[in-house]
Tab-separated table of C-alpha atoms and ligand atoms in Angstrom:
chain	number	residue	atom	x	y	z
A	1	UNK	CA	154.294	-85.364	158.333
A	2	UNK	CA	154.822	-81.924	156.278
A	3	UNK	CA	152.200	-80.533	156.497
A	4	UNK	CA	148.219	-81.057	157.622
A	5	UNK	CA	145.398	-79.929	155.386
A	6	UNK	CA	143.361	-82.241	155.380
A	7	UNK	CA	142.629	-85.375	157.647
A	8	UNK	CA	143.072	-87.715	155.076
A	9	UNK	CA	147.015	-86.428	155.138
A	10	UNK	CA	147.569	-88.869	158.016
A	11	UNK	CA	147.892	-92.652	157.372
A	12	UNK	CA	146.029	-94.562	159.569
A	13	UNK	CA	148.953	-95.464	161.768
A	14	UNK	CA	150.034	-91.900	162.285
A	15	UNK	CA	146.352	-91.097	163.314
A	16	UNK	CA	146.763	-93.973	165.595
A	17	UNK	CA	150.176	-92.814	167.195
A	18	UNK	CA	148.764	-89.385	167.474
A	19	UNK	CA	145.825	-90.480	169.648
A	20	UNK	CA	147.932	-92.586	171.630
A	21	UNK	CA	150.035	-89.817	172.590
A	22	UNK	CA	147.633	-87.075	173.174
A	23	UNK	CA	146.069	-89.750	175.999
A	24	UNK	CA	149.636	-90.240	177.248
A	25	UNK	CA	149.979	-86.464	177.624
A	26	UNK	CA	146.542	-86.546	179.012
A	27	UNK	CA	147.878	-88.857	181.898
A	28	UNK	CA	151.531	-87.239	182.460
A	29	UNK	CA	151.476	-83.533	181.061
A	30	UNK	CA	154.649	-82.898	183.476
A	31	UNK	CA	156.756	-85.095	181.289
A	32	UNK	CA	155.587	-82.953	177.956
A	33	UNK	CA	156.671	-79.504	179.795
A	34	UNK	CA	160.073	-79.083	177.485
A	35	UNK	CA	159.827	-80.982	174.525
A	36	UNK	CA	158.874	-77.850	172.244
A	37	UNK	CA	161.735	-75.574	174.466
A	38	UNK	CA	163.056	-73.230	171.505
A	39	UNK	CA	160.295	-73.261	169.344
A	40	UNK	CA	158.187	-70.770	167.740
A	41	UNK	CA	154.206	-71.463	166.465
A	42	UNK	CA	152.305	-69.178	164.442
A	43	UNK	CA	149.154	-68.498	164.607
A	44	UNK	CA	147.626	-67.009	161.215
A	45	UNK	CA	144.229	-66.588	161.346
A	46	UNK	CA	142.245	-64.636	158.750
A	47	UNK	CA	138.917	-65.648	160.386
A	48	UNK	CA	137.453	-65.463	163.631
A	49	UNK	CA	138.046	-68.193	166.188
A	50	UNK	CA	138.361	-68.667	170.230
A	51	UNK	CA	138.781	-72.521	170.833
A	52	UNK	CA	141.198	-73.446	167.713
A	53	UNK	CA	143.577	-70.228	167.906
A	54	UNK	CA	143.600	-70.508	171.792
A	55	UNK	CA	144.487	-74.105	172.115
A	56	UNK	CA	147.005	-74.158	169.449
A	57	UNK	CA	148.508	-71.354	171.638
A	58	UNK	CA	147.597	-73.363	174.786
A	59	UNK	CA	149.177	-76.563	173.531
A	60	UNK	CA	152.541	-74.924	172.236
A	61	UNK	CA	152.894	-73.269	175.515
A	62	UNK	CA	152.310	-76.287	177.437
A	63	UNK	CA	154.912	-78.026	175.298
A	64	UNK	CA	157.666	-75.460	176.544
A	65	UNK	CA	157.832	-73.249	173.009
A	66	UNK	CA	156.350	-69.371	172.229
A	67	UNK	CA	153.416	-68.392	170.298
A	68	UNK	CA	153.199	-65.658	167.615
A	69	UNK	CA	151.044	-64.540	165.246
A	70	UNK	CA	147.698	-62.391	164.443
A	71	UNK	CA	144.055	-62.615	164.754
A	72	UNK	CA	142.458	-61.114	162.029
A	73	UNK	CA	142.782	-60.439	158.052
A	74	UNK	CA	142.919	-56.793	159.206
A	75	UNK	CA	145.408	-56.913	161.593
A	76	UNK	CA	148.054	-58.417	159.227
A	77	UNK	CA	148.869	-57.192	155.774
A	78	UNK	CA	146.351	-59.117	154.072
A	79	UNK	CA	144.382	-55.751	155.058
A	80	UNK	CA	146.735	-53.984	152.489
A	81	UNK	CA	147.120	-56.804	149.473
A	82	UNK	CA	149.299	-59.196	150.757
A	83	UNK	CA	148.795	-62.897	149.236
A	84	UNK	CA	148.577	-66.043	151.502
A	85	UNK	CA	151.641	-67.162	149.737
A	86	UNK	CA	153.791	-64.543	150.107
A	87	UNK	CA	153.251	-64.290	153.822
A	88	UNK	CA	154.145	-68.050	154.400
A	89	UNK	CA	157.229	-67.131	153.030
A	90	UNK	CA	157.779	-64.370	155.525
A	91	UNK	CA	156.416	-66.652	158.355
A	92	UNK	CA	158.659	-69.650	157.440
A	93	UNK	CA	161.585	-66.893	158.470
A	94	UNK	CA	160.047	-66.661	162.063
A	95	UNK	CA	158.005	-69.497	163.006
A	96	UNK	CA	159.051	-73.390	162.801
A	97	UNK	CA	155.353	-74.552	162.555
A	98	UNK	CA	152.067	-72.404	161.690
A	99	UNK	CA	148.403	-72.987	162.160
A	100	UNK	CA	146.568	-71.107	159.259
A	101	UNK	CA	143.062	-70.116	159.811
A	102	UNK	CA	141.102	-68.836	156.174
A	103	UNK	CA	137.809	-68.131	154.928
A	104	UNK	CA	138.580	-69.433	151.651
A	105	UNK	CA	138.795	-72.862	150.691
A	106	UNK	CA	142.109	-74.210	149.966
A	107	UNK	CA	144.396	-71.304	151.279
A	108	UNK	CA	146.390	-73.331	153.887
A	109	UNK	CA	146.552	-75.578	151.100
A	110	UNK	CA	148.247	-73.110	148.555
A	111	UNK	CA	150.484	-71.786	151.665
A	112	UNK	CA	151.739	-74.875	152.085
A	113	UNK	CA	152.622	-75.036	148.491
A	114	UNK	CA	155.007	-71.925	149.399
A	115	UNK	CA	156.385	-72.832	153.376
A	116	UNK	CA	159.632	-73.687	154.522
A	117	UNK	CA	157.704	-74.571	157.587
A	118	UNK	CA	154.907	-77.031	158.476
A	119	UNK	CA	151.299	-75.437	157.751
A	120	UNK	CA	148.213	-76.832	159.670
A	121	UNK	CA	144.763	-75.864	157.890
A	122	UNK	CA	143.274	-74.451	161.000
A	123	UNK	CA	139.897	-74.545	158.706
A	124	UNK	CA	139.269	-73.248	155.475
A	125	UNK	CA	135.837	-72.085	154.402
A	126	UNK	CA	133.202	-74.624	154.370
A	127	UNK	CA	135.972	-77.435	153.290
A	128	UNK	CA	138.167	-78.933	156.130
A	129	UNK	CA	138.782	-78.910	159.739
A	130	UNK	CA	141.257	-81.205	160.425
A	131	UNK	CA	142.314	-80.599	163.677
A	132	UNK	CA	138.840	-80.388	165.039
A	133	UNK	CA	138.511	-83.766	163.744
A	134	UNK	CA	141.392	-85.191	165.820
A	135	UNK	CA	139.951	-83.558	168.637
A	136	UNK	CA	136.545	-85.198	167.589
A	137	UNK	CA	138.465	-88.487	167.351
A	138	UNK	CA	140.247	-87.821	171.011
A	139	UNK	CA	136.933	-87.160	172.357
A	140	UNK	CA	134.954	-90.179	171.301
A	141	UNK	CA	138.156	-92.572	172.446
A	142	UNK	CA	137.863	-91.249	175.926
A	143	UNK	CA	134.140	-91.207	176.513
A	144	UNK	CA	133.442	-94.434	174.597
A	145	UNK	CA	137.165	-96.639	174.719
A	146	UNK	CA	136.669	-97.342	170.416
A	147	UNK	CA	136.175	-95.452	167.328
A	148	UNK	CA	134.481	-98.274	165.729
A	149	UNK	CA	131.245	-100.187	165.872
A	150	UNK	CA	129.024	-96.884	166.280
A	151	UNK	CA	125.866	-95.019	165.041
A	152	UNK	CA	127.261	-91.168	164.599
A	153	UNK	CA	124.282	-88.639	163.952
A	154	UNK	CA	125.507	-85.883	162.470
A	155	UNK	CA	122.750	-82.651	162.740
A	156	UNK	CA	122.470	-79.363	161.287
A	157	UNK	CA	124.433	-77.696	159.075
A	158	UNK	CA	126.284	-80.185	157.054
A	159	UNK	CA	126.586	-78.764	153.457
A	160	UNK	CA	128.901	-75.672	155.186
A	161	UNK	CA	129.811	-77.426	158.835
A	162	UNK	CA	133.405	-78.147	157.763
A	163	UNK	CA	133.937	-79.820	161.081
A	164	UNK	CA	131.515	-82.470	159.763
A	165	UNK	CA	132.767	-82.670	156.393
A	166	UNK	CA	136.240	-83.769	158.186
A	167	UNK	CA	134.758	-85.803	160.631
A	168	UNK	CA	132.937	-88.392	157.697
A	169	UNK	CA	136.571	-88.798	156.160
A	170	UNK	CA	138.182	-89.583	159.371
A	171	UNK	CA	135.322	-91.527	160.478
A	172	UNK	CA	135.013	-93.783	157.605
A	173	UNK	CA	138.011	-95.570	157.938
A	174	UNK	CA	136.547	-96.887	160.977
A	175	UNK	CA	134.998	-100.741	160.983
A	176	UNK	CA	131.251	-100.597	161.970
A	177	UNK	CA	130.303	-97.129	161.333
A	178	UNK	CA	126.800	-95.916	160.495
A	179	UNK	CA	126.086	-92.345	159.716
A	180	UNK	CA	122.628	-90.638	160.445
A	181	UNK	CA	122.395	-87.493	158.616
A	182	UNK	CA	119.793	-84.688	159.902
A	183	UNK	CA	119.332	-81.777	158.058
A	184	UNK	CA	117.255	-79.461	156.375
A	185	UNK	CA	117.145	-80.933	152.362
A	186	UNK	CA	119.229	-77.130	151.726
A	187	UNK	CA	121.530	-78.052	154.000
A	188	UNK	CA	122.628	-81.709	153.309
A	189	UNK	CA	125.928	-83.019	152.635
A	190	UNK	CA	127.533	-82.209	149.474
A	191	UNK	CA	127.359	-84.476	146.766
A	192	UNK	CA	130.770	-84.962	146.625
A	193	UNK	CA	130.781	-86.474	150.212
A	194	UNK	CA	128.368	-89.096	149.407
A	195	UNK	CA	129.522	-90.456	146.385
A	196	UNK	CA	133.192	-89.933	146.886
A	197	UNK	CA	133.488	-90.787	150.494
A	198	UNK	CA	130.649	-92.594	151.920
A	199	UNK	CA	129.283	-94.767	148.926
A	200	UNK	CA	132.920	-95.291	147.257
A	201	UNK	CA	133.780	-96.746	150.940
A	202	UNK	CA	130.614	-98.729	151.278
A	203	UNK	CA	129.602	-96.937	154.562
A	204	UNK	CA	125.884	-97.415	155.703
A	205	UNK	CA	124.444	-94.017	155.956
A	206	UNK	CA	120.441	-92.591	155.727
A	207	UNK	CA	119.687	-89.181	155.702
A	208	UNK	CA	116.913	-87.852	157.229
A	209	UNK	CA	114.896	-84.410	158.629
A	210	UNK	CA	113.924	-85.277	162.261
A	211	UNK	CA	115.824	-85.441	165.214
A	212	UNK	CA	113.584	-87.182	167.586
A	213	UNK	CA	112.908	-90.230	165.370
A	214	UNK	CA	116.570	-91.501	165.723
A	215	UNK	CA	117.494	-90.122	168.932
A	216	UNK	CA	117.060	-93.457	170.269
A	217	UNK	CA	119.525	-95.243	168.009
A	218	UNK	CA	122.429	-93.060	167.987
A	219	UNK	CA	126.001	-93.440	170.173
A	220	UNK	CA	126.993	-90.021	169.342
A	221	UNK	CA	125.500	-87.525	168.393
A	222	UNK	CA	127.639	-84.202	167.102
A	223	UNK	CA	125.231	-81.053	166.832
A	224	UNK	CA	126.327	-78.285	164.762
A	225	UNK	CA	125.750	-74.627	163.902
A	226	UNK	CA	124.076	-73.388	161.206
A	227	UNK	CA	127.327	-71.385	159.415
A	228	UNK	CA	125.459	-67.960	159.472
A	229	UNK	CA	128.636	-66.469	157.515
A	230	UNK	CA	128.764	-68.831	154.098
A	231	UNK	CA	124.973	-68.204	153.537
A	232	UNK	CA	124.883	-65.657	150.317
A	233	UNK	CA	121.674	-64.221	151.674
A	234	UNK	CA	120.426	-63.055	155.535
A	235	UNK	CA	116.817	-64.646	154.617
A	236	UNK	CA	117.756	-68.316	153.930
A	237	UNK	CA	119.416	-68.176	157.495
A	238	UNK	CA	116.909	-66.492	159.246
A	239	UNK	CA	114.703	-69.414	157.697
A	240	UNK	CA	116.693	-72.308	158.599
A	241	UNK	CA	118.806	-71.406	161.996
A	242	UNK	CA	116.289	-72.855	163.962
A	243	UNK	CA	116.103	-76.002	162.283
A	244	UNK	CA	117.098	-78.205	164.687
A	245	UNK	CA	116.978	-77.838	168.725
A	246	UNK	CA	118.121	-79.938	171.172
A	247	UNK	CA	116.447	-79.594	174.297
A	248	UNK	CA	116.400	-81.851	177.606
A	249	UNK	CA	112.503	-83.423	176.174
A	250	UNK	CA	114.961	-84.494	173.620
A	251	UNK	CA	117.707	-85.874	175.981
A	252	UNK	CA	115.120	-88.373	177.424
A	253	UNK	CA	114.858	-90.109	174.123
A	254	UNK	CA	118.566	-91.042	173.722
A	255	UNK	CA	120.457	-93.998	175.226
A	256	UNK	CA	122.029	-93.694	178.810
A	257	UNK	CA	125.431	-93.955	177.065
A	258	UNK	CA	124.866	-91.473	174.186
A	259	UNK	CA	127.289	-88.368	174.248
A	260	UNK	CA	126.172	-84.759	172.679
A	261	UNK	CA	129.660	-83.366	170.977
A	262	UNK	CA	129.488	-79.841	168.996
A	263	UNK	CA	132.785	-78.168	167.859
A	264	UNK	CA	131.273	-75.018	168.866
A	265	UNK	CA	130.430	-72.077	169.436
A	266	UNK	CA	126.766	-72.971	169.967
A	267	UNK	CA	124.372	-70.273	168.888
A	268	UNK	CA	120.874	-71.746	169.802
A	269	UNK	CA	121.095	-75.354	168.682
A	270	UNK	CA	121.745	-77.032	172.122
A	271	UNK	CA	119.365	-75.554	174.756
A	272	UNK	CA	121.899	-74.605	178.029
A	273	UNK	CA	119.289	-76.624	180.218
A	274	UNK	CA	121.696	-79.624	178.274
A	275	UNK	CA	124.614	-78.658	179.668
A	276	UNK	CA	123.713	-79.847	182.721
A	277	UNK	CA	123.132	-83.285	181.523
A	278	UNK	CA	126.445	-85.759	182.052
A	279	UNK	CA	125.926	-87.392	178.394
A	280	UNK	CA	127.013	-83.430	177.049
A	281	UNK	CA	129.933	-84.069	176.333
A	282	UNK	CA	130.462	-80.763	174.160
A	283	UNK	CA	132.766	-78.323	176.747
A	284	UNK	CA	134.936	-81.584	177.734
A	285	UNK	CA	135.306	-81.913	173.706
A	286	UNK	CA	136.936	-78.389	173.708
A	287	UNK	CA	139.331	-78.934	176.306
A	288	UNK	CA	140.699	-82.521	174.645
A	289	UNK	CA	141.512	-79.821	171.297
A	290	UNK	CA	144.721	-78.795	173.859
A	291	UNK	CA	145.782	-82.318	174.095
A	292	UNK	CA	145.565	-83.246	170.415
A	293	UNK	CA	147.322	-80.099	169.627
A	294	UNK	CA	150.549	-81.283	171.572
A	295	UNK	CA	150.047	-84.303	170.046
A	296	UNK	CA	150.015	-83.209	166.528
A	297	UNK	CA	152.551	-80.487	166.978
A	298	UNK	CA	155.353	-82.768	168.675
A	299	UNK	CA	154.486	-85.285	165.666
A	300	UNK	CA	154.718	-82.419	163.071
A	301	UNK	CA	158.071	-81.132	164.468
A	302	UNK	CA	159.734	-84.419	164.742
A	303	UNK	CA	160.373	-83.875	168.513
A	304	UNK	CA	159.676	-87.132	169.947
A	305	UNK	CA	162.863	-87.788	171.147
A	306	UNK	CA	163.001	-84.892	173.089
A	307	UNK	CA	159.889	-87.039	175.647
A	308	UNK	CA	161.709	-87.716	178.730
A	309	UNK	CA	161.568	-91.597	179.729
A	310	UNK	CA	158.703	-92.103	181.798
B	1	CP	N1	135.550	-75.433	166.864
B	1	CP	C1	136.104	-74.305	166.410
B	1	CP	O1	136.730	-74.281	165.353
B	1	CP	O2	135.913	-73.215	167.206
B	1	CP	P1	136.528	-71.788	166.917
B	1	CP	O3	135.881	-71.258	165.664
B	1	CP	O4	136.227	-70.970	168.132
B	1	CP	O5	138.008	-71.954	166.703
């Protein structure tokens, strides 16, 4: 595993391996405490973020190694000109793994082209997510026990909700999976995800503008935000941000068993009277991102030999 930019970058068994492990960190995290003793992560992030940034940094610490890095574009010396490329070079001198954060679509990608070191895409513009999507993945195994055999509705934002652009690809290599697809008709999928991912693997999907009519027939559903900051103009999101509400009237349509995920931050789109209910599932979902971080990063760094015997 070189490097991580998109989820498709995994085979299926090394998707499988990392999922097994993140649960058996889940159950022993004592055991995990030194395998990352000695090294360093980076943390480049050129966009704003609070649960990816922190549990990368969460997850390396946990595994025994440091954390470095920066925060913003303006903090490092992108601020004064700097290329992606050139400062993986600089960052392959101090880090042995780095999580990239970018607005711009393909950047980890074309620092990965130039690293000594491992690159994660931590997200890149509207394109990928792929850590949020093992996260996803992590989340779904532990609060249903299968990633296959389910109707996902996916609702919101899914022409710019990158999360959800990752999640399909992941998803589809599941047996058994049917998409529901709510949205605004501006804010649908991208064509490219239809024909390239769900119709070129024969996956059942129908899209559709209403929430309550298919609350009843979904086994997840995964809210998302409406991605205020790749909208060219203020109006269109003013228009559309409140699209799509879920509210506890809502709740009472879905099955006993359905689970509400969202890769957050929530603006509006999931009343807090929902928190309260046990099928939201969204908070728990954050805090499995630490586990599939130590998962990914001991996989990335080739340090499983370093897991004491349990
Ligand atoms: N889910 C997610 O990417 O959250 P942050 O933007 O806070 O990292």
């Amino acid at each position: 595993m070189k490097h991580l930019i998109s989820p498709m970058d995994l085979t299926q068994e090394e998707l499988n391996e990392l999922l097994t492990l993140a649960q058996d960190i889940m159950k022993d995290p004592e055991r995990y405490r030194k395998v990352c003793d000695g090294k360093k992560l980076a943390t480049c992030f050129y966009e704003p973020s609070t649960r990816t940034r922190l549990s990368f940094e969460a997850a390396m610490l946990n595994l025994g190694g440091s954390v470095l890095g920066f925060q913003t574009a303006d903090s490092s010396s992108a601020a004064k000109g700097e290329s992606v490329s050139d400062t993986i070079q600089i960052i392959s001198y101090y880090a042995d793994i780095c999580a990239m954060r970018h607005p711009k679509e393909g950047a980890p990608y074309v620092a990965s082209k130039h690293s000594r070191i491992p690159v994660i895409n931590a997200g890149d513009g509207g394109h990928n997510h792929p850590t949020q999507t093992l996260t996803d993945l992590l989340t779904i195994l532990e609060l249903k026990g299968r990633l296959d055999n389910m109707t996902i509705g996916l609702c919101g934002d899914l022409k710019f909700g990158r999360t959800v652009h990752s999640l399909i690809n992941a998803m589809v290599r599941y047996p058994g999976i049917k998409f529901i697809l709510i949205s605004p008709e501006e804010l649908c999928i991208p064509a490219y995800l239809k024909e390239e991912v769900l119709d070129a693997n024969g996956i059942s999907y129908t899209e559709v503008r209403s929430l309550d009519e298919v609350m009843p027939e979904l086994d997840i559903l995964y809210m998302t935000r409406v991605q205020r900051e790749r909208f060219f103009n203020e109006e269109d999101y003013i228009r559309l941000k409140n699209s799509f509400i879920l509210t506890p009237e809502k709740m009472k349509l879905a099955k006993e068993d359905m689970f509400v995920l969202h890769p957050l931050p929530r603006v509006n789109e999931i009343s807090v009277e929902v928190d309260n209910d046990p099928r939201a599932a969204y908070f728990r979902q954050a805090g499995f991102g630490v586990f599939a971080r130590m998962a990914l990063i001991i996989l990335m760094l080739g340090l499983k030999d370093r897991i004491p015997q349990a």
